[in-house]
Coordinates of C-alpha atoms and ligand atoms in Angstrom, one line a residue:
M234 CA 8.4 45.2 -16.9
T235 CA 11.4 45.5 -14.8
A236 CA 12.1 48.6 -12.7
P237 CA 14.2 51.1 -14.7
L238 CA 17.7 49.9 -15.4
P239 CA 20.7 52.2 -15.8
A240 CA 21.6 52.6 -19.5
W241 CA 23.2 55.2 -21.8
G242 CA 21.8 56.3 -25.1
A243 CA 21.6 58.9 -27.8
P244 CA 18.5 61.2 -27.5
S245 CA 19.0 62.2 -31.2
A246 CA 21.4 62.1 -34.0
K247 CA 23.1 65.3 -33.1
A248 CA 23.4 64.8 -29.4
P249 CA 26.1 63.0 -27.3
L250 CA 25.2 59.9 -25.4
V251 CA 23.7 60.5 -21.9
P252 CA 22.2 58.4 -19.2
H253 CA 18.9 57.0 -20.4
P254 CA 17.2 54.5 -18.0
I255 CA 15.2 51.7 -19.7
T256 CA 12.9 48.9 -18.7
R257 CA 13.1 45.3 -19.9
R258 CA 10.3 42.7 -20.2
E259 CA 10.1 40.1 -17.5
P260 CA 11.6 36.9 -18.9
G261 CA 9.0 34.6 -20.6
P262 CA 9.3 30.8 -20.4
R263 CA 12.0 30.5 -23.1
D264 CA 13.9 33.7 -22.1
V265 CA 17.0 34.4 -20.2
R266 CA 17.7 37.5 -18.2
I267 CA 21.4 38.5 -18.4
E268 CA 23.2 40.9 -16.1
I269 CA 25.6 42.6 -18.5
L270 CA 29.3 42.7 -17.6
Y271 CA 30.9 44.1 -20.8
C272 CA 29.8 45.6 -24.0
G273 CA 32.1 46.3 -27.0
V274 CA 31.8 49.5 -29.0
C275 CA 31.4 48.8 -32.7
H276 CA 31.7 51.5 -35.4
S277 CA 28.1 50.6 -36.4
D278 CA 27.1 52.1 -33.0
I279 CA 28.5 55.4 -34.2
H280 CA 27.0 55.1 -37.7
Q281 CA 23.5 54.5 -36.2
A282 CA 23.7 56.8 -33.2
R283 CA 24.5 59.6 -35.7
D284 CA 21.9 58.4 -38.2
E285 CA 24.5 58.0 -40.9
W286 CA 22.7 55.2 -42.6
G287 CA 19.2 56.9 -42.3
G288 CA 16.1 55.6 -40.5
S289 CA 17.6 55.5 -37.0
I290 CA 15.2 55.3 -34.1
F291 CA 15.7 57.6 -31.1
P292 CA 16.2 57.5 -28.2
M293 CA 18.8 54.8 -29.0
V294 CA 20.7 52.6 -26.5
P295 CA 23.5 51.1 -28.7
G296 CA 25.6 48.0 -28.1
H297 CA 25.6 44.6 -29.7
E298 CA 28.8 43.0 -28.4
I299 CA 27.3 41.8 -25.1
V300 CA 28.8 39.4 -22.5
G301 CA 27.2 38.9 -19.1
R302 CA 26.0 36.4 -16.6
V303 CA 22.6 34.7 -16.7
A304 CA 20.7 35.9 -13.7
E305 CA 17.3 34.3 -14.3
V306 CA 15.9 31.7 -16.7
G307 CA 12.3 31.0 -17.8
A308 CA 10.6 27.8 -16.9
D309 CA 11.2 26.1 -20.3
V310 CA 14.8 27.2 -20.8
S311 CA 17.2 24.2 -21.3
K312 CA 20.4 25.7 -22.7
F313 CA 21.3 28.0 -19.8
A314 CA 21.4 27.9 -16.0
V315 CA 21.7 30.8 -13.6
G316 CA 25.3 31.8 -13.4
D317 CA 26.3 30.8 -16.9
V318 CA 28.3 33.2 -19.0
A319 CA 26.2 34.3 -22.0
G320 CA 26.6 36.4 -25.1
V321 CA 24.3 38.5 -27.2
G322 CA 25.2 39.7 -30.7
C323 CA 23.6 41.9 -33.3
F324 CA 20.1 40.4 -33.2
V325 CA 17.8 39.1 -30.5
D326 CA 15.0 37.4 -32.5
S327 CA 13.7 36.5 -36.0
C328 CA 10.6 34.9 -37.4
R329 CA 12.1 31.4 -37.1
A330 CA 10.1 30.1 -40.1
C331 CA 11.2 31.8 -43.3
D332 CA 13.8 30.5 -45.7
P333 CA 16.8 32.4 -44.3
C334 CA 15.8 31.6 -40.7
L335 CA 15.6 27.9 -41.6
R336 CA 19.0 28.1 -43.3
H337 CA 20.5 29.5 -40.1
L338 CA 20.9 32.9 -41.6
E339 CA 18.6 34.6 -39.2
Q340 CA 20.2 38.0 -39.8
F341 CA 18.4 38.0 -43.2
C342 CA 15.0 37.0 -41.8
Q343 CA 12.4 37.9 -44.5
K344 CA 10.2 39.5 -41.8
G345 CA 13.2 41.5 -40.6
A346 CA 15.3 40.2 -37.7
A347 CA 14.9 42.0 -34.4
F348 CA 18.2 43.8 -34.2
T349 CA 19.6 44.2 -30.8
Y350 CA 19.1 48.0 -30.9
N351 CA 17.8 50.6 -33.3
G352 CA 15.0 48.1 -34.1
T353 CA 11.9 46.5 -32.7
E354 CA 11.0 43.1 -31.3
M355 CA 9.1 40.8 -33.7
D356 CA 5.8 42.5 -32.5
R357 CA 7.2 45.4 -34.5
K358 CA 6.2 47.8 -31.7
T359 CA 8.5 47.3 -28.8
P360 CA 11.8 49.1 -29.4
T361 CA 15.0 47.2 -28.8
Y362 CA 17.8 48.6 -26.6
G363 CA 21.3 47.4 -26.7
G364 CA 24.1 46.6 -24.3
Y365 CA 25.1 50.0 -23.0
S366 CA 22.9 48.9 -20.1
T367 CA 23.0 46.7 -17.1
G368 CA 20.7 44.0 -18.2
I369 CA 18.9 42.4 -21.1
V370 CA 16.2 39.8 -21.7
V371 CA 16.7 37.5 -24.7
A372 CA 15.1 34.3 -26.0
E373 CA 17.5 31.4 -25.2
N374 CA 17.8 30.4 -28.9
Y375 CA 19.2 33.8 -29.7
T376 CA 21.7 33.8 -26.8
L377 CA 25.2 32.4 -27.2
K378 CA 27.2 30.3 -24.8
V379 CA 30.5 31.9 -24.0
P380 CA 32.9 28.9 -23.6
P381 CA 35.2 28.9 -20.6
G382 CA 38.8 30.0 -21.0
L383 CA 38.1 33.3 -22.7
D384 CA 38.7 36.6 -20.9
L385 CA 35.1 38.0 -20.7
A386 CA 35.9 41.6 -21.6
A387 CA 38.0 40.4 -24.6
A388 CA 35.3 38.0 -25.6
A389 CA 32.6 40.7 -26.0
P390 CA 33.8 42.0 -29.4
L391 CA 33.6 38.5 -30.8
L392 CA 29.8 38.8 -30.8
C393 CA 30.1 41.3 -33.7
A394 CA 33.7 41.9 -34.9
G395 CA 34.5 38.2 -34.4
I396 CA 31.6 36.7 -36.3
T397 CA 31.6 39.4 -39.0
T398 CA 35.2 38.5 -40.0
Y399 CA 35.1 34.7 -39.2
S400 CA 32.1 34.1 -41.5
P401 CA 33.6 35.4 -44.8
L402 CA 37.0 33.8 -44.0
R403 CA 35.2 30.5 -43.8
R404 CA 32.9 31.1 -46.7
W405 CA 35.8 32.0 -49.0
K406 CA 37.8 29.1 -47.7
C407 CA 40.7 30.9 -46.0
A408 CA 43.3 28.1 -45.5
P409 CA 47.0 27.5 -45.5
G410 CA 48.4 29.1 -48.6
S411 CA 45.6 31.6 -49.1
R412 CA 46.8 35.1 -49.6
V413 CA 44.5 37.3 -47.5
G414 CA 44.6 41.1 -47.4
V415 CA 42.8 42.8 -44.5
V416 CA 41.9 46.4 -45.2
G417 CA 41.7 48.8 -42.2
L418 CA 43.1 47.9 -38.8
G419 CA 40.3 48.7 -36.3
G420 CA 38.0 46.4 -34.4
L421 CA 36.9 44.2 -37.3
G422 CA 40.4 44.4 -39.0
H423 CA 42.3 43.2 -36.0
M424 CA 40.0 40.2 -35.6
A425 CA 40.3 39.5 -39.3
V426 CA 44.1 39.4 -39.0
K427 CA 44.1 37.1 -35.9
L428 CA 41.5 34.8 -37.4
A429 CA 43.0 34.6 -40.9
A430 CA 46.5 33.9 -39.4
S431 CA 45.0 31.2 -37.2
M432 CA 43.6 29.5 -40.3
G433 CA 47.0 29.4 -41.8
A434 CA 46.7 32.2 -44.4
E435 CA 49.5 34.5 -45.5
V436 CA 48.1 37.8 -44.1
T437 CA 48.9 41.3 -45.3
M438 CA 47.6 44.3 -43.4
L439 CA 46.5 47.2 -45.6
S440 CA 46.3 50.3 -43.5
T441 CA 46.4 54.0 -43.7
S442 CA 48.2 54.3 -40.3
R443 CA 51.9 53.7 -40.5
A444 CA 52.0 53.7 -36.7
K445 CA 50.0 50.4 -36.6
E446 CA 52.7 48.3 -38.4
E447 CA 54.2 46.8 -35.2
D448 CA 50.8 45.9 -33.9
A449 CA 49.7 44.4 -37.1
R450 CA 52.7 42.0 -37.1
R451 CA 52.1 41.2 -33.4
L452 CA 48.5 40.3 -34.3
G453 CA 49.7 37.9 -36.9
A454 CA 50.1 39.8 -40.1
H455 CA 53.1 38.7 -42.2
A456 CA 53.3 42.0 -44.1
F457 CA 52.1 45.5 -43.7
E458 CA 51.4 47.9 -46.5
L459 CA 50.2 51.5 -46.6
T460 CA 47.0 52.2 -48.7
S461 CA 47.7 55.9 -48.3
E462 CA 50.5 55.5 -50.9
A463 CA 49.5 55.0 -54.5
R464 CA 52.6 52.9 -55.3
T465 CA 51.3 50.2 -52.9
F466 CA 48.5 49.5 -55.4
K467 CA 51.0 49.1 -58.3
R468 CA 53.4 46.9 -56.4
L469 CA 50.7 44.6 -55.0
A470 CA 48.6 44.4 -58.1
G471 CA 47.1 40.9 -58.6
R472 CA 48.3 39.6 -55.3
F473 CA 45.4 38.5 -53.1
D474 CA 42.9 35.6 -53.2
L475 CA 40.7 37.4 -50.6
L476 CA 40.4 40.9 -49.5
I477 CA 38.5 41.6 -46.2
D478 CA 37.5 45.3 -46.4
T479 CA 36.6 46.7 -43.0
V480 CA 37.0 50.4 -43.8
S481 CA 34.2 52.5 -42.3
A482 CA 34.8 55.6 -44.5
E483 CA 34.8 56.4 -48.2
H484 CA 37.7 54.7 -50.2
D485 CA 38.4 53.6 -53.7
F486 CA 36.9 50.2 -54.4
N487 CA 38.4 50.0 -57.9
A488 CA 42.0 50.5 -56.7
H489 CA 41.4 47.7 -54.1
L490 CA 40.0 45.3 -56.7
G491 CA 43.2 45.8 -58.6
L492 CA 45.0 44.0 -55.8
L493 CA 43.0 40.8 -56.4
R494 CA 44.5 37.8 -58.1
T495 CA 42.5 36.3 -61.1
E496 CA 39.3 34.9 -59.7
G497 CA 39.9 36.6 -56.3
T498 CA 37.2 38.0 -54.1
M499 CA 36.9 41.3 -52.2
V500 CA 34.4 41.1 -49.4
C501 CA 32.9 44.4 -48.2
L502 CA 32.3 44.5 -44.4
G503 CA 32.7 48.2 -43.7
V504 CA 29.7 50.3 -44.5
P505 CA 30.8 53.8 -45.6
P506 CA 27.8 56.2 -45.4
T507 CA 28.1 57.2 -49.1
P508 CA 27.9 54.8 -52.1
A509 CA 31.1 54.2 -54.0
P510 CA 31.4 53.9 -57.7
V511 CA 32.6 50.5 -59.0
A512 CA 33.9 50.2 -62.6
V513 CA 32.7 46.9 -64.1
M514 CA 36.1 46.6 -65.8
S515 CA 37.7 46.2 -62.4
L516 CA 35.7 43.0 -62.1
I517 CA 35.6 41.7 -65.6
F518 CA 39.3 41.6 -66.1
G519 CA 40.3 38.7 -63.9
N520 CA 36.8 37.2 -63.2
K521 CA 36.8 39.0 -59.9
K522 CA 34.1 39.0 -57.3
L523 CA 32.9 41.9 -55.2
A524 CA 30.9 40.5 -52.3
G525 CA 29.3 41.6 -49.0
S526 CA 28.8 39.8 -45.7
L527 CA 26.6 40.6 -42.8
I528 CA 27.6 39.3 -39.3
G529 CA 26.6 35.6 -39.1
G530 CA 23.7 33.3 -38.0
I531 CA 23.4 32.0 -34.5
A532 CA 24.8 28.6 -35.2
E533 CA 27.9 30.1 -37.0
T534 CA 28.3 32.6 -34.2
Q535 CA 28.4 29.7 -31.7
E536 CA 30.9 27.9 -33.9
M537 CA 33.1 31.0 -34.0
L538 CA 33.0 31.4 -30.2
D539 CA 34.0 27.7 -29.8
Y540 CA 36.7 28.1 -32.4
C541 CA 38.1 31.2 -30.7
A542 CA 38.1 29.5 -27.3
S543 CA 40.0 26.5 -28.8
K544 CA 42.6 28.8 -30.4
K545 CA 42.7 31.2 -27.5
I546 CA 41.7 34.1 -29.7
A547 CA 39.9 37.2 -28.4
A548 CA 40.0 40.9 -29.0
D549 CA 42.7 43.4 -27.9
V550 CA 40.6 45.8 -25.8
E551 CA 40.8 49.1 -24.1
M552 CA 38.4 49.1 -21.3
I553 CA 36.5 52.3 -20.7
P554 CA 33.8 53.4 -18.2
I555 CA 30.6 54.5 -19.8
Q556 CA 31.4 58.1 -18.9
K557 CA 34.1 58.0 -21.6
I558 CA 31.8 56.8 -24.4
N559 CA 31.6 60.0 -26.3
E560 CA 35.3 60.5 -26.2
A561 CA 35.7 56.9 -27.4
Y562 CA 33.5 57.6 -30.5
E563 CA 35.7 60.6 -31.3
R564 CA 38.8 58.6 -31.0
M565 CA 37.4 55.8 -33.3
L566 CA 36.6 58.4 -35.9
K567 CA 40.3 59.3 -35.9
S568 CA 41.3 55.6 -36.2
D569 CA 42.7 55.8 -32.7
V570 CA 41.5 52.6 -31.1
R571 CA 43.7 49.6 -30.2
Y572 CA 41.7 47.7 -31.1
R573 CA 38.3 47.6 -29.5
F574 CA 36.8 49.8 -26.8
V575 CA 34.9 47.7 -24.3
I576 CA 32.6 49.3 -21.7
D577 CA 32.9 48.1 -18.2
I578 CA 29.2 47.9 -17.3
A579 CA 30.0 48.2 -13.6
S580 CA 30.5 51.9 -14.4
L581 CA 26.8 52.4 -15.1
K582 CA 25.7 51.3 -11.6
Ligands
LIG34 P1 36.9 50.9 -36.5 O1 37.3 50.1 -35.3 O2 36.6 52.3 -36.4 O3 37.9 50.6 -37.7 C1 37.8 51.1 -39.0 C2 39.2 51.2 -39.6 O4 39.0 51.7 -41.0 C3 40.1 52.2 -39.0 O5 40.8 51.8 -37.9 C4 41.0 52.6 -40.1 O6 42.1 51.6 -40.2 C5 40.2 52.4 -41.3 N1 39.7 53.7 -41.8 C6 39.0 54.6 -41.2 N2 38.8 55.7 -42.0 C7 39.4 55.5 -43.1 C8 39.6 56.2 -44.3 N3 39.0 57.4 -44.4 N4 40.3 55.7 -45.3 C9 40.8 54.4 -45.2 N5 40.7 53.7 -44.0 C10 40.0 54.2 -43.0 O7 35.5 50.2 -37.1 P2 34.9 48.7 -37.0 O8 34.1 48.7 -35.7 O9 36.0 47.8 -37.2 O10 33.9 48.8 -38.2 C11 34.3 49.0 -39.5 C12 33.1 49.1 -40.4 O11 32.5 47.8 -40.5 C13 32.1 50.1 -40.0 O12 31.6 50.7 -41.2 C14 31.0 49.2 -39.4 O13 29.7 49.8 -39.5 C15 31.1 48.0 -40.3 N6 30.5 46.8 -39.7 C16 30.0 45.9 -40.6 C17 29.5 44.7 -40.1 C18 28.9 43.7 -41.1 O14 28.3 42.7 -40.7 N7 29.2 43.8 -42.4 C19 29.6 44.3 -38.8 C20 30.2 45.3 -37.9 C21 30.7 46.5 -38.4 P3 43.6 52.0 -40.5 O15 44.0 53.0 -39.5 O16 44.3 50.8 -40.5 O17 43.6 52.6 -41.9
LIG35 ZN1 28.9 45.6 -34.8
LIG36 ZN1 12.7 34.6 -40.6

């Protein structure tokens, strides 16, 4: 065990985040120890720190958009050397042997992936703590290489927001000519706009915030529409091949399904805390598909990082010291983030 490291966490669902020092294991032969430089703030951090999905484990040190520098490598590590820039996303281990693991979909490990925080290591005893901390120890196979050329703070959100939007765009073949609608312009939404535009799609931003129109166009959207106005749903009925839904709060799935073209797909990425009714009719008329997507496997995450580096794509970030984390959560709940808060981990020291 290391000496206690500075970290911030939630003592319980009702409490604000406060300093909460943690220890990490000494690196084993296949582990790397990373000194964390930046950690993005995902809306999932809020959902879990406030136990909105149920089953949260406290105390909780959130953070799964981690970029740092490798400070120590185990004897058998071959992928990393001390000094390399490394990334850690939403999970830090899995069983490595089950069907999803062998298909490079480790996030669906049948034994349960070891999520980066609010979970346990594969021993099912040791709690995992995330990136609102100065260091982390992770198996090299579950650590990403951050390619040169990316701004490190802006690269951190790629580890969750980036892969979460890249994966469904690839799976549903976003390409020149595709009509893609991105619902919700926050951390995930702004990455979806940038990525879909980079793949040649015709991108429409569907937002509740009129004030974000100029930003949406700067990010690459060709059109901007307000979902807070009922007439938008009439005017755009049947328009999109693919809808990327990133909304974190309750909203009307049926109305959104009406925006799909025949045989179109709506992919749910946002996880509103309450279930939403779906009328089967909204799917049957038009052979439409309602799908979900959870982050991405390690290989696809690496592919996404390399793609982003080649296209010079990263997040638009507002850097904060950890002391502002509770304020940042409140601002995200008001859709007031442009477009990802990233914690400068130097502020923990
Ligand atoms: P975020 O930065 O807070 O953005 C969410 C956006 O949703 C807001 O900016 C807002 O966009 C829109 N919105 C919020 N409340 C709304 C409401 N009541 N009605 C309509 N629109 C609303 O959050 P994020 O980090 O992008 O995460 C979004 C969701 O994805 C969260 O639920 C998160 O847990 C989930 N998530 C899922 C995965 C996955 O693997 N599936 C991965 C990461 C995160 P406008 O202002 O443009 O309307
Ligand atoms: Zn996330
Ligand atoms: Zn597995």
